[in-house]
Short mmCIF file of C-alpha atoms in Angstrom, two decimals:
data_model
loop_
_atom_site.label_atom_id
_atom_site.label_comp_id
_atom_site.label_asym_id
_atom_site.label_seq_id
_atom_site.Cartn_x
_atom_site.Cartn_y
_atom_site.Cartn_z
CA MET A 1 67.88 93.13 156.70
CA GLY A 2 66.54 93.14 153.11
CA ARG A 3 68.18 91.27 150.27
CA CYS A 4 69.12 94.53 148.49
CA ARG A 5 70.80 95.82 151.63
CA ILE A 6 72.74 92.61 152.06
CA ARG A 7 73.93 92.66 148.43
CA ASN A 8 74.85 96.36 148.80
CA ASP A 9 76.93 95.72 151.92
CA ILE A 10 78.76 92.81 150.25
CA ILE A 11 79.74 94.99 147.26
CA LEU A 12 80.73 97.88 149.57
CA SER A 13 82.91 95.58 151.68
CA SER A 14 84.62 94.11 148.62
CA LEU A 15 85.33 97.56 147.05
CA ARG A 16 86.59 98.91 150.42
CA SER A 17 89.01 95.98 150.85
CA SER A 18 90.30 96.37 147.26
CA GLY A 19 91.87 99.72 148.08
CA LYS A 20 91.19 100.73 144.44
CA VAL A 21 87.88 102.55 144.77
CA ALA A 22 87.62 106.12 146.12
CA VAL A 23 83.85 106.32 146.21
CA MET A 24 80.84 104.03 145.73
CA ALA A 25 77.39 105.37 144.90
CA SER A 26 74.50 102.90 145.18
CA GLU A 27 70.82 102.92 144.43
CA GLU A 28 70.40 101.64 147.98
CA ASP A 29 72.14 104.62 149.64
CA GLY A 30 70.93 108.17 149.91
CA GLU A 31 74.46 109.54 149.45
CA PRO A 32 77.71 108.13 148.03
CA VAL A 33 80.20 106.54 150.37
CA TRP A 34 83.80 107.82 150.38
CA LEU A 35 86.15 104.84 150.80
CA THR A 36 89.74 106.01 150.35
CA ASP A 37 91.53 109.16 149.21
CA ASN A 38 93.94 107.28 147.01
CA GLY A 39 91.55 105.06 145.08
CA PRO A 40 91.71 105.79 141.37
CA PHE A 41 88.14 104.61 140.60
CA VAL A 42 84.54 105.55 141.23
CA VAL A 43 81.84 102.81 141.19
CA VAL A 44 78.11 103.31 140.73
CA THR A 45 75.81 100.34 141.18
CA ASP A 46 72.31 98.93 141.39
CA PRO A 47 73.16 95.99 143.67
CA LEU A 48 70.04 93.91 142.99
CA ASP A 49 67.97 94.74 139.97
CA GLY A 50 64.64 92.89 139.77
CA SER A 51 64.61 92.17 143.51
CA ARG A 52 60.78 91.98 143.61
CA ASN A 53 61.04 88.87 141.42
CA ILE A 54 63.26 86.79 143.74
CA ASP A 55 60.45 84.82 145.49
CA ALA A 56 59.10 83.80 142.06
CA SER A 57 62.55 82.52 140.98
CA ILE A 58 62.65 85.05 138.13
CA PRO A 59 66.08 86.26 136.96
CA THR A 60 67.71 89.18 138.79
CA GLY A 61 70.94 91.06 138.31
CA THR A 62 73.61 93.53 139.46
CA ILE A 63 74.46 96.58 137.40
CA PHE A 64 77.65 98.61 137.74
CA GLY A 65 79.64 101.44 136.10
CA ILE A 66 83.25 102.46 136.72
CA TYR A 67 84.75 105.97 136.28
CA SER A 68 88.09 107.53 137.06
CA ARG A 69 88.25 109.62 140.23
CA LEU A 70 88.30 113.28 139.36
CA SER A 71 91.58 114.35 141.02
CA GLU A 72 90.81 117.97 140.37
CA LEU A 73 88.08 117.68 143.08
CA ASP A 74 90.41 116.33 145.76
CA HIS A 75 90.60 119.65 147.56
CA LEU A 76 86.79 119.72 148.17
CA PRO A 77 85.08 118.47 151.37
CA VAL A 78 84.43 114.72 151.36
CA GLU A 79 80.67 114.96 150.87
CA GLU A 80 80.97 117.31 147.95
CA LYS A 81 83.75 115.49 146.08
CA ALA A 82 81.93 112.16 146.61
CA GLN A 83 78.79 113.60 145.10
CA LEU A 84 80.44 115.23 142.13
CA ASN A 85 82.60 112.17 141.33
CA SER A 86 79.37 110.11 141.20
CA LEU A 87 77.60 112.53 138.84
CA GLN A 88 79.87 112.08 135.83
CA ARG A 89 78.39 111.93 132.35
CA GLY A 90 78.10 108.45 130.80
CA THR A 91 80.58 109.34 128.10
CA ARG A 92 83.27 109.29 130.83
CA LEU A 93 82.68 105.67 131.79
CA LEU A 94 85.79 103.50 131.75
CA ALA A 95 83.78 100.26 131.99
CA ALA A 96 80.29 99.04 132.75
CA GLY A 97 78.51 95.79 133.08
CA TYR A 98 75.92 93.60 134.72
CA VAL A 99 75.76 90.14 136.33
CA LEU A 100 72.69 88.11 135.41
CA TYR A 101 71.58 85.52 137.98
CA SER A 102 69.51 83.03 136.02
CA SER A 103 69.83 79.45 134.77
CA ALA A 104 73.47 80.47 134.40
CA THR A 105 75.39 83.30 136.11
CA ILE A 106 76.63 85.62 133.38
CA LEU A 107 78.95 88.62 133.62
CA CYS A 108 78.48 90.97 130.68
CA ILE A 109 81.04 93.80 130.52
CA SER A 110 82.60 96.41 128.26
CA PHE A 111 85.84 98.30 128.78
CA GLY A 112 85.04 100.55 125.86
CA SER A 113 86.10 98.32 123.02
CA GLY A 114 83.34 95.74 122.54
CA THR A 115 80.85 94.08 124.83
CA HIS A 116 81.69 90.58 126.06
CA ALA A 117 79.87 88.01 128.22
CA PHE A 118 81.43 85.44 130.57
CA THR A 119 79.64 82.47 132.15
CA LEU A 120 80.39 81.19 135.64
CA ASP A 121 81.91 77.71 135.71
CA HIS A 122 80.76 76.45 139.10
CA SER A 123 83.33 73.65 139.11
CA THR A 124 86.23 76.11 139.11
CA GLY A 125 84.62 79.30 140.37
CA GLU A 126 85.89 81.15 137.29
CA PHE A 127 84.08 83.15 134.61
CA VAL A 128 84.71 81.73 131.19
CA LEU A 129 84.41 83.91 128.06
CA THR A 130 81.40 82.47 126.20
CA HIS A 131 80.17 85.43 124.09
CA PRO A 132 83.09 87.44 122.78
CA THR A 133 82.38 90.75 121.01
CA ILE A 134 78.61 90.68 121.19
CA ARG A 135 76.93 92.48 118.29
CA ILE A 136 73.25 93.21 118.81
CA PRO A 137 71.40 92.54 115.54
CA PRO A 138 70.52 95.87 113.77
CA ARG A 139 66.92 94.66 113.77
CA GLY A 140 65.05 92.42 116.15
CA GLN A 141 61.44 91.15 116.22
CA ILE A 142 60.81 91.60 119.94
CA TYR A 143 59.78 94.60 122.03
CA SER A 144 59.90 94.52 125.81
CA VAL A 145 57.67 96.88 127.80
CA ASN A 146 54.81 96.57 130.32
CA ASP A 147 51.87 96.37 127.93
CA ALA A 148 49.39 96.68 130.82
CA ARG A 149 50.18 100.41 130.80
CA TYR A 150 49.23 100.71 127.11
CA PHE A 151 46.26 103.07 127.68
CA ASP A 152 48.42 105.37 129.84
CA TRP A 153 51.09 105.78 127.08
CA PRO A 154 51.39 108.90 124.95
CA ASP A 155 50.03 108.71 121.44
CA GLY A 156 53.40 108.37 119.73
CA LEU A 157 54.37 105.28 121.74
CA ARG A 158 50.99 103.60 121.18
CA GLN A 159 51.28 104.30 117.48
CA TYR A 160 54.77 102.78 117.32
CA ILE A 161 53.72 99.62 119.18
CA ASP A 162 50.54 99.23 117.10
CA THR A 163 52.57 99.60 113.92
CA ILE A 164 55.27 97.04 114.68
CA ARG A 165 52.81 94.53 116.15
CA GLN A 166 50.95 94.53 112.86
CA GLY A 167 54.13 94.22 110.76
CA LYS A 168 53.51 97.67 109.20
CA GLY A 169 56.75 99.28 110.32
CA LYS A 170 60.05 99.62 108.42
CA PHE A 171 60.65 95.91 109.19
CA PRO A 172 57.81 94.00 107.49
CA LYS A 173 57.35 91.36 110.22
CA LYS A 174 55.03 91.28 113.17
CA TYR A 175 56.84 91.94 116.46
CA SER A 176 56.27 89.82 119.62
CA ALA A 177 56.20 91.12 123.21
CA ARG A 178 58.58 89.62 125.75
CA TYR A 179 58.63 91.21 129.23
CA ILE A 180 60.30 89.77 132.30
CA CYS A 181 60.14 92.92 134.44
CA SER A 182 63.82 92.43 135.39
CA LEU A 183 65.85 95.03 133.46
CA VAL A 184 69.07 93.00 133.34
CA ALA A 185 67.22 89.92 132.02
CA ASP A 186 65.18 91.92 129.45
CA LEU A 187 68.31 93.66 128.21
CA HIS A 188 70.37 90.44 128.06
CA ARG A 189 67.73 88.89 125.80
CA THR A 190 67.68 92.06 123.65
CA LEU A 191 71.44 91.94 123.26
CA MET A 192 71.24 88.36 122.09
CA TYR A 193 68.19 88.58 119.80
CA GLY A 194 67.74 92.27 119.00
CA GLY A 195 64.72 94.48 119.33
CA VAL A 196 64.00 97.11 121.93
CA VAL A 197 63.56 97.19 125.71
CA MET A 198 61.96 100.23 127.22
CA ASN A 199 60.28 101.99 130.15
CA PRO A 200 58.69 105.20 128.91
CA ARG A 201 58.10 106.60 132.39
CA ASP A 202 60.51 108.69 134.53
CA HIS A 203 61.28 105.49 136.39
CA LEU A 204 64.78 104.19 135.79
CA ARG A 205 67.80 105.85 137.31
CA LEU A 206 70.33 107.62 135.00
CA VAL A 207 73.37 107.02 137.20
CA TYR A 208 72.84 103.43 138.23
CA GLU A 209 70.92 101.81 135.43
CA ALA A 210 70.63 103.92 132.25
CA ASN A 211 74.25 104.99 131.91
CA PRO A 212 75.94 101.60 132.52
CA LEU A 213 73.53 99.63 130.40
CA SER A 214 73.53 102.16 127.54
CA PHE A 215 77.35 101.95 127.55
CA LEU A 216 77.11 98.18 127.09
CA VAL A 217 74.46 98.50 124.34
CA GLU A 218 76.46 101.16 122.41
CA HIS A 219 79.63 99.04 122.44
CA ALA A 220 77.58 96.16 121.11
CA GLY A 221 76.41 98.30 118.17
CA GLY A 222 73.05 99.46 119.57
CA ARG A 223 71.68 102.66 121.07
CA GLY A 224 70.40 103.94 124.41
CA SER A 225 68.08 106.96 124.54
CA ASP A 226 65.50 108.71 126.73
CA GLY A 227 63.37 108.86 123.62
CA LYS A 228 64.95 112.04 122.35
CA THR A 229 68.54 112.22 123.55
CA ARG A 230 71.45 109.83 123.71
CA ILE A 231 71.65 108.61 127.29
CA LEU A 232 75.42 108.86 127.64
CA SER A 233 75.40 112.55 126.67
CA ILE A 234 73.04 113.56 129.51
CA GLN A 235 74.68 115.28 132.43
CA PRO A 236 73.33 113.92 135.74
CA VAL A 237 72.23 116.64 138.15
CA LYS A 238 70.96 114.44 141.00
CA LEU A 239 72.24 111.11 142.26
CA HIS A 240 68.87 109.39 142.02
CA GLN A 241 67.69 111.15 138.89
CA ARG A 242 65.03 109.24 136.98
CA LEU A 243 64.19 109.28 133.30
CA PRO A 244 62.54 107.24 130.47
CA LEU A 245 64.82 104.61 128.96
CA PHE A 246 64.81 103.01 125.51
CA MET A 247 67.58 100.65 124.42
CA GLY A 248 68.20 98.16 121.69
CA SER A 249 68.95 97.51 118.05
CA SER A 250 70.13 100.53 116.10
CA GLU A 251 67.50 100.40 113.32
CA ASP A 252 64.68 99.66 115.74
CA MET A 253 65.78 102.56 117.97
CA HIS A 254 65.97 104.96 115.09
CA GLU A 255 62.48 103.98 113.96
CA LEU A 256 61.14 104.37 117.53
CA GLU A 257 62.74 107.77 117.92
CA SER A 258 61.20 108.96 114.65
CA TYR A 259 57.80 109.07 116.45
CA ASP A 260 56.92 112.18 118.41
CA ASN A 261 55.70 111.95 121.94
CA ILE A 262 56.98 108.56 123.18
CA GLN A 263 57.97 109.72 126.73
CA GLN A 264 55.30 109.17 129.33
CA LYS A 265 55.58 112.30 131.49
CA VAL A 266 52.34 111.83 133.43
CA ASN A 267 52.06 109.20 136.15
CA PRO A 268 48.44 108.13 136.32
CA GLY A 269 48.73 106.84 139.82
CA TYR A 270 50.80 103.65 139.99
CA GLU A 271 53.96 103.27 141.97
CA VAL A 272 57.26 104.63 140.71
#
């Protein structure tokens, strides 16, 4: 059994035993799982983000979002109401967060009034509030993207990266590249230091990754976008719907979005 499957089953078992969750939708499952008719909450999750990095001891994470169960759907068949409950717009999130497994184990969460990070104290088994009310700097000096794909990018994205690398953008300092290829880790650094983290391809999933992480970023004062549209305003139409994702400091994001043609809509042959 793969590591992602094990992580998925642990989360599913915990949510089932809580009695509080009606349905869980996971990146690891083809369809959402209905748990209980009386549960008030819906949970969407990417159980193990960055799983390809585990054998290299690179940070990984778990991403989650929490919605209210839509009681007006209770009369529908189980499969249908499970699906529709899981396809809620990001603006309806009650809470979202991630757990970062790195040199420290960090829980970063927002309940809609600020973004806060807690660090696991291994001596007590408790998470201690270490970063209350995180505010992402309005400007950073770091961009995070797979630069190896530079020649496949659309013109607008290449122009933006060329401009900020040379210090010729609206922020007159040269930007540096920092790319871990673990979305939770790249975003955590961006929350701390500012800048932008992005994948311009139709690669990241709206339900499990883009919505929960954009919720966190917005409540820390930043912005999440597909390059044109606010992520949280996009209505999901499929459970595993993919899209480009750009998140980060508000001023950096507005500058990035001012460029036309930053979404990479053509896959030149590498794996999704």
